[in-house]
Short mmCIF file of N, CA and C in Angstrom, two decimals:
data_model
loop_
_atom_site.label_atom_id
_atom_site.label_comp_id
_atom_site.label_asym_id
_atom_site.label_seq_id
_atom_site.Cartn_x
_atom_site.Cartn_y
_atom_site.Cartn_z
N VAL A 1 -16.89 -3.98 1.20
CA VAL A 1 -15.99 -2.96 0.68
C VAL A 1 -15.01 -3.63 -0.27
N GLN A 2 -14.84 -3.04 -1.42
CA GLN A 2 -13.87 -3.54 -2.40
C GLN A 2 -12.78 -2.52 -2.61
N LEU A 3 -11.55 -3.01 -2.71
CA LEU A 3 -10.41 -2.15 -2.97
C LEU A 3 -9.88 -2.44 -4.37
N GLN A 4 -9.64 -1.40 -5.13
CA GLN A 4 -9.15 -1.54 -6.50
C GLN A 4 -7.77 -0.91 -6.59
N ALA A 5 -6.76 -1.75 -6.80
CA ALA A 5 -5.39 -1.26 -6.92
C ALA A 5 -5.02 -1.09 -8.38
N SER A 6 -4.20 -0.09 -8.64
CA SER A 6 -3.73 0.14 -10.00
C SER A 6 -2.40 0.87 -9.96
N GLY A 7 -1.77 0.99 -11.12
CA GLY A 7 -0.53 1.76 -11.22
C GLY A 7 0.73 0.96 -11.36
N GLY A 8 0.65 -0.35 -11.24
CA GLY A 8 1.84 -1.17 -11.39
C GLY A 8 2.34 -1.15 -12.82
N GLY A 9 3.52 -1.71 -13.00
CA GLY A 9 4.08 -1.76 -14.34
C GLY A 9 5.52 -2.21 -14.30
N SER A 10 6.18 -2.07 -15.43
CA SER A 10 7.59 -2.45 -15.55
C SER A 10 8.43 -1.20 -15.77
N VAL A 11 9.45 -1.05 -14.96
CA VAL A 11 10.34 0.09 -15.08
C VAL A 11 11.78 -0.39 -14.91
N GLN A 12 12.68 0.47 -15.30
CA GLN A 12 14.10 0.17 -15.06
C GLN A 12 14.49 0.70 -13.69
N ALA A 13 15.55 0.15 -13.17
CA ALA A 13 16.07 0.61 -11.88
C ALA A 13 16.28 2.12 -11.91
N GLY A 14 15.89 2.76 -10.83
CA GLY A 14 15.97 4.21 -10.74
C GLY A 14 14.69 4.91 -11.16
N GLY A 15 13.77 4.18 -11.74
CA GLY A 15 12.52 4.76 -12.20
C GLY A 15 11.52 4.92 -11.07
N SER A 16 10.33 5.40 -11.45
CA SER A 16 9.28 5.68 -10.47
C SER A 16 7.95 5.12 -10.93
N LEU A 17 7.13 4.80 -9.98
CA LEU A 17 5.75 4.40 -10.22
C LEU A 17 4.89 4.96 -9.10
N ARG A 18 3.62 5.17 -9.41
CA ARG A 18 2.66 5.60 -8.41
C ARG A 18 1.51 4.62 -8.38
N LEU A 19 1.33 3.96 -7.27
CA LEU A 19 0.22 3.04 -7.10
C LEU A 19 -0.95 3.77 -6.45
N SER A 20 -2.14 3.36 -6.84
CA SER A 20 -3.36 3.91 -6.26
C SER A 20 -4.25 2.77 -5.78
N CYS A 21 -4.99 3.03 -4.75
CA CYS A 21 -5.94 2.05 -4.21
C CYS A 21 -7.21 2.80 -3.85
N VAL A 22 -8.28 2.50 -4.58
CA VAL A 22 -9.55 3.17 -4.37
C VAL A 22 -10.51 2.21 -3.70
N ALA A 23 -11.14 2.67 -2.64
CA ALA A 23 -12.12 1.86 -1.93
C ALA A 23 -13.54 2.19 -2.39
N SER A 24 -14.39 1.17 -2.40
CA SER A 24 -15.77 1.38 -2.85
C SER A 24 -16.61 2.10 -1.81
N ALA A 25 -16.14 2.08 -0.58
CA ALA A 25 -16.88 2.75 0.48
C ALA A 25 -15.91 3.32 1.50
N ALA A 26 -16.30 4.42 2.07
CA ALA A 26 -15.45 5.05 3.09
C ALA A 26 -15.57 4.31 4.41
N PRO A 27 -14.55 4.34 5.22
CA PRO A 27 -14.64 3.71 6.53
C PRO A 27 -15.56 4.51 7.44
N PHE A 28 -16.09 3.83 8.45
CA PHE A 28 -16.99 4.51 9.36
C PHE A 28 -16.23 5.46 10.27
N SER A 29 -15.03 5.02 10.69
CA SER A 29 -14.25 5.89 11.60
C SER A 29 -12.78 5.64 11.37
N PHE A 30 -12.05 5.29 12.43
CA PHE A 30 -10.61 5.13 12.36
C PHE A 30 -10.23 3.93 11.50
N PHE A 31 -9.17 4.11 10.69
CA PHE A 31 -8.68 3.00 9.88
C PHE A 31 -7.18 3.11 9.72
N ILE A 32 -6.59 2.02 9.32
CA ILE A 32 -5.20 1.97 8.89
C ILE A 32 -5.20 1.39 7.49
N ALA A 33 -4.47 2.01 6.59
CA ALA A 33 -4.40 1.53 5.21
C ALA A 33 -2.94 1.45 4.80
N GLY A 34 -2.68 0.60 3.83
CA GLY A 34 -1.29 0.51 3.39
C GLY A 34 -1.10 -0.48 2.28
N TRP A 35 0.14 -0.88 2.12
CA TRP A 35 0.54 -1.76 1.03
C TRP A 35 1.42 -2.88 1.56
N TYR A 36 1.13 -4.07 1.05
CA TYR A 36 1.97 -5.22 1.27
C TYR A 36 2.60 -5.59 -0.08
N ARG A 37 3.67 -6.30 0.01
CA ARG A 37 4.36 -6.77 -1.20
C ARG A 37 4.61 -8.28 -1.07
N GLN A 38 4.41 -8.97 -2.17
CA GLN A 38 4.67 -10.42 -2.16
C GLN A 38 5.52 -10.80 -3.35
N VAL A 39 6.60 -11.49 -3.05
CA VAL A 39 7.47 -12.04 -4.08
C VAL A 39 7.20 -13.53 -4.16
N SER A 40 7.23 -14.05 -5.36
CA SER A 40 6.94 -15.47 -5.57
C SER A 40 7.74 -16.35 -4.62
N GLY A 41 7.04 -17.23 -3.92
CA GLY A 41 7.70 -18.16 -3.02
C GLY A 41 7.96 -17.62 -1.63
N LYS A 42 7.59 -16.35 -1.41
CA LYS A 42 7.83 -15.74 -0.10
C LYS A 42 6.52 -15.24 0.49
N GLN A 43 6.58 -14.99 1.78
CA GLN A 43 5.39 -14.47 2.45
C GLN A 43 5.16 -13.00 2.09
N ARG A 44 3.93 -12.62 2.17
CA ARG A 44 3.58 -11.23 1.95
C ARG A 44 4.16 -10.40 3.09
N GLU A 45 4.79 -9.28 2.75
CA GLU A 45 5.40 -8.43 3.78
C GLU A 45 4.81 -7.03 3.72
N LEU A 46 4.71 -6.43 4.87
CA LEU A 46 4.22 -5.06 4.94
C LEU A 46 5.29 -4.11 4.42
N VAL A 47 4.89 -3.24 3.52
CA VAL A 47 5.81 -2.24 2.98
C VAL A 47 5.62 -0.90 3.71
N VAL A 48 4.37 -0.50 3.83
CA VAL A 48 4.09 0.79 4.45
C VAL A 48 2.63 0.86 4.84
N ASN A 49 2.31 1.57 5.90
CA ASN A 49 0.92 1.86 6.21
C ASN A 49 0.79 3.26 6.78
N ILE A 50 -0.46 3.69 6.85
CA ILE A 50 -0.77 5.04 7.30
C ILE A 50 -2.09 5.02 8.06
N THR A 51 -2.17 5.84 9.09
CA THR A 51 -3.42 5.93 9.83
C THR A 51 -4.38 6.91 9.14
N SER A 52 -5.63 6.84 9.53
CA SER A 52 -6.66 7.63 8.86
C SER A 52 -6.38 9.13 8.94
N GLY A 53 -5.79 9.58 10.04
CA GLY A 53 -5.47 11.00 10.17
C GLY A 53 -4.22 11.39 9.44
N GLY A 54 -3.44 10.41 9.04
CA GLY A 54 -2.21 10.66 8.29
C GLY A 54 -1.01 10.97 9.15
N SER A 55 -1.22 11.06 10.44
CA SER A 55 -0.11 11.48 11.30
C SER A 55 0.89 10.39 11.57
N THR A 56 0.50 9.15 11.42
CA THR A 56 1.40 8.03 11.72
C THR A 56 1.59 7.20 10.46
N GLN A 57 2.84 7.03 10.09
CA GLN A 57 3.19 6.23 8.94
C GLN A 57 4.32 5.28 9.33
N HIS A 58 4.25 4.10 8.82
CA HIS A 58 5.30 3.12 9.10
C HIS A 58 5.83 2.58 7.78
N TYR A 59 7.14 2.64 7.62
CA TYR A 59 7.80 2.15 6.41
C TYR A 59 8.77 1.03 6.78
N VAL A 60 8.81 0.00 5.97
CA VAL A 60 9.87 -1.00 6.13
C VAL A 60 11.19 -0.32 5.79
N ASP A 61 12.25 -0.72 6.46
CA ASP A 61 13.53 -0.02 6.31
C ASP A 61 14.00 0.07 4.85
N SER A 62 13.75 -0.96 4.08
CA SER A 62 14.28 -1.02 2.73
C SER A 62 13.70 0.03 1.79
N VAL A 63 12.57 0.64 2.16
CA VAL A 63 11.95 1.63 1.27
C VAL A 63 11.98 3.04 1.84
N LYS A 64 12.50 3.20 3.03
CA LYS A 64 12.54 4.53 3.63
C LYS A 64 13.34 5.49 2.77
N GLY A 65 12.79 6.67 2.58
CA GLY A 65 13.44 7.68 1.76
C GLY A 65 13.17 7.54 0.27
N ARG A 66 12.53 6.44 -0.13
CA ARG A 66 12.24 6.22 -1.54
C ARG A 66 10.75 6.13 -1.82
N PHE A 67 10.00 5.61 -0.89
CA PHE A 67 8.55 5.45 -1.04
C PHE A 67 7.84 6.45 -0.14
N THR A 68 6.70 6.92 -0.61
CA THR A 68 5.88 7.83 0.18
C THR A 68 4.42 7.43 0.07
N ILE A 69 3.80 7.23 1.20
CA ILE A 69 2.37 6.90 1.21
C ILE A 69 1.58 8.15 1.53
N SER A 70 0.42 8.25 0.93
CA SER A 70 -0.47 9.37 1.23
C SER A 70 -1.90 8.88 1.07
N ARG A 71 -2.84 9.64 1.58
CA ARG A 71 -4.24 9.23 1.45
C ARG A 71 -5.12 10.44 1.21
N ASP A 72 -6.18 10.21 0.53
CA ASP A 72 -7.20 11.22 0.28
C ASP A 72 -8.50 10.64 0.79
N ASN A 73 -8.85 10.97 2.00
CA ASN A 73 -10.02 10.33 2.60
C ASN A 73 -11.30 10.65 1.83
N ALA A 74 -11.39 11.85 1.32
CA ALA A 74 -12.61 12.23 0.59
C ALA A 74 -12.76 11.38 -0.67
N MET A 75 -11.64 11.03 -1.28
CA MET A 75 -11.67 10.23 -2.51
C MET A 75 -11.55 8.74 -2.21
N ARG A 76 -11.44 8.40 -0.92
CA ARG A 76 -11.34 7.00 -0.49
C ARG A 76 -10.14 6.32 -1.16
N THR A 77 -9.06 7.06 -1.29
CA THR A 77 -7.91 6.57 -2.04
C THR A 77 -6.63 6.67 -1.22
N VAL A 78 -5.80 5.64 -1.38
CA VAL A 78 -4.47 5.64 -0.79
C VAL A 78 -3.47 5.52 -1.93
N TYR A 79 -2.43 6.30 -1.86
CA TYR A 79 -1.41 6.31 -2.90
C TYR A 79 -0.08 5.82 -2.35
N LEU A 80 0.71 5.25 -3.24
CA LEU A 80 2.08 4.89 -2.90
C LEU A 80 2.98 5.40 -4.02
N GLN A 81 3.72 6.45 -3.73
CA GLN A 81 4.68 6.98 -4.67
C GLN A 81 6.00 6.25 -4.45
N MET A 82 6.47 5.59 -5.49
CA MET A 82 7.70 4.81 -5.39
C MET A 82 8.74 5.43 -6.32
N SER A 83 9.85 5.81 -5.75
CA SER A 83 10.93 6.43 -6.50
C SER A 83 12.21 5.64 -6.30
N ASP A 84 13.15 5.89 -7.22
CA ASP A 84 14.45 5.21 -7.14
C ASP A 84 14.24 3.70 -6.97
N LEU A 85 13.40 3.16 -7.80
CA LEU A 85 13.06 1.74 -7.68
C LEU A 85 14.26 0.85 -7.94
N ARG A 86 14.27 -0.25 -7.24
CA ARG A 86 15.36 -1.23 -7.33
C ARG A 86 14.78 -2.58 -7.73
N PRO A 87 15.60 -3.46 -8.31
CA PRO A 87 15.10 -4.79 -8.67
C PRO A 87 14.47 -5.54 -7.50
N GLU A 88 14.98 -5.32 -6.30
CA GLU A 88 14.42 -6.01 -5.14
C GLU A 88 13.04 -5.48 -4.73
N ASP A 89 12.58 -4.41 -5.36
CA ASP A 89 11.23 -3.91 -5.12
C ASP A 89 10.20 -4.68 -5.95
N THR A 90 10.68 -5.52 -6.83
CA THR A 90 9.78 -6.30 -7.68
C THR A 90 8.87 -7.19 -6.86
N GLY A 91 7.61 -7.24 -7.25
CA GLY A 91 6.65 -8.09 -6.56
C GLY A 91 5.24 -7.67 -6.89
N VAL A 92 4.30 -8.37 -6.30
CA VAL A 92 2.90 -7.98 -6.42
C VAL A 92 2.55 -7.15 -5.19
N TYR A 93 2.03 -5.98 -5.43
CA TYR A 93 1.70 -5.06 -4.36
C TYR A 93 0.19 -5.11 -4.09
N TYR A 94 -0.14 -5.36 -2.84
CA TYR A 94 -1.53 -5.45 -2.43
C TYR A 94 -1.86 -4.30 -1.48
N CYS A 95 -2.93 -3.62 -1.77
CA CYS A 95 -3.37 -2.61 -0.81
C CYS A 95 -4.35 -3.24 0.16
N TYR A 96 -4.43 -2.66 1.31
CA TYR A 96 -5.36 -3.16 2.31
C TYR A 96 -5.87 -2.01 3.15
N ARG A 97 -6.95 -2.28 3.83
CA ARG A 97 -7.48 -1.30 4.78
C ARG A 97 -8.08 -2.06 5.95
N ARG A 98 -7.74 -1.65 7.13
CA ARG A 98 -8.30 -2.22 8.36
C ARG A 98 -9.19 -1.17 9.00
N ASP A 99 -10.46 -1.45 9.01
CA ASP A 99 -11.43 -0.55 9.62
C ASP A 99 -11.66 -0.97 11.07
N TYR A 100 -11.64 0.00 11.96
CA TYR A 100 -11.83 -0.27 13.38
C TYR A 100 -13.21 0.20 13.83
N GLY A 101 -13.85 -0.69 14.58
CA GLY A 101 -15.09 -0.34 15.26
C GLY A 101 -14.89 -0.49 16.75
N ILE A 102 -15.95 -0.49 17.48
CA ILE A 102 -15.84 -0.64 18.93
C ILE A 102 -15.57 -2.11 19.23
N GLY A 103 -14.33 -2.40 19.65
CA GLY A 103 -13.98 -3.75 20.02
C GLY A 103 -13.80 -4.71 18.86
N SER A 104 -13.71 -4.18 17.65
CA SER A 104 -13.57 -5.07 16.50
C SER A 104 -12.83 -4.38 15.37
N SER A 105 -12.43 -5.16 14.39
CA SER A 105 -11.80 -4.62 13.20
C SER A 105 -12.13 -5.51 12.01
N GLN A 106 -12.03 -4.96 10.82
CA GLN A 106 -12.32 -5.69 9.59
C GLN A 106 -11.27 -5.35 8.56
N ASP A 107 -10.69 -6.38 7.96
CA ASP A 107 -9.66 -6.18 6.93
C ASP A 107 -10.25 -6.31 5.53
N TYR A 108 -9.78 -5.46 4.64
CA TYR A 108 -10.16 -5.52 3.24
C TYR A 108 -8.88 -5.50 2.40
N TRP A 109 -8.90 -6.26 1.30
CA TRP A 109 -7.72 -6.37 0.45
C TRP A 109 -8.05 -6.06 -1.00
N GLY A 110 -7.09 -5.44 -1.68
CA GLY A 110 -7.20 -5.25 -3.11
C GLY A 110 -6.68 -6.47 -3.84
N GLN A 111 -6.79 -6.45 -5.15
CA GLN A 111 -6.47 -7.63 -5.95
C GLN A 111 -5.00 -7.76 -6.27
N GLY A 112 -4.18 -6.74 -6.00
CA GLY A 112 -2.76 -6.83 -6.29
C GLY A 112 -2.42 -6.22 -7.64
N THR A 113 -1.30 -5.56 -7.68
CA THR A 113 -0.80 -4.99 -8.93
C THR A 113 0.70 -5.30 -9.03
N GLN A 114 1.11 -5.76 -10.19
CA GLN A 114 2.49 -6.22 -10.39
C GLN A 114 3.43 -5.05 -10.62
N VAL A 115 4.52 -5.06 -9.89
CA VAL A 115 5.60 -4.10 -10.11
C VAL A 115 6.85 -4.88 -10.46
N THR A 116 7.44 -4.57 -11.60
CA THR A 116 8.65 -5.25 -12.04
C THR A 116 9.73 -4.21 -12.31
N VAL A 117 10.84 -4.36 -11.64
CA VAL A 117 11.96 -3.44 -11.80
C VAL A 117 13.14 -4.20 -12.36
N SER A 118 13.60 -3.77 -13.51
CA SER A 118 14.74 -4.45 -14.15
C SER A 118 16.02 -3.65 -13.94
N SER A 119 17.12 -4.37 -13.90
CA SER A 119 18.42 -3.71 -13.66
C SER A 119 19.05 -3.25 -14.95
#
């Protein structure tokens, strides 16, 4: 399975971007998908994830109320709507998907898309 992330770019503080992550294949059953962010010299951190049914979403505190994750299972796509962007949101955003099977799981990662927010 390959994940293709897109939508990054450069914006000024207060601006918006929408990231997309398209998977080459649908999961067999239950999955969790989301976005990590990595800033140069720091570890990759989880920004937000969502379960396959969409009922459970987890946001890091710093993006609550500004970022919204959604998914379109039929289109095999996960979106991240980012609003009111701040310079500290700058980083490379990686999408991922964890597919669950019976007693096992498999992680897939996208290639990363750069988000740069200037003050």
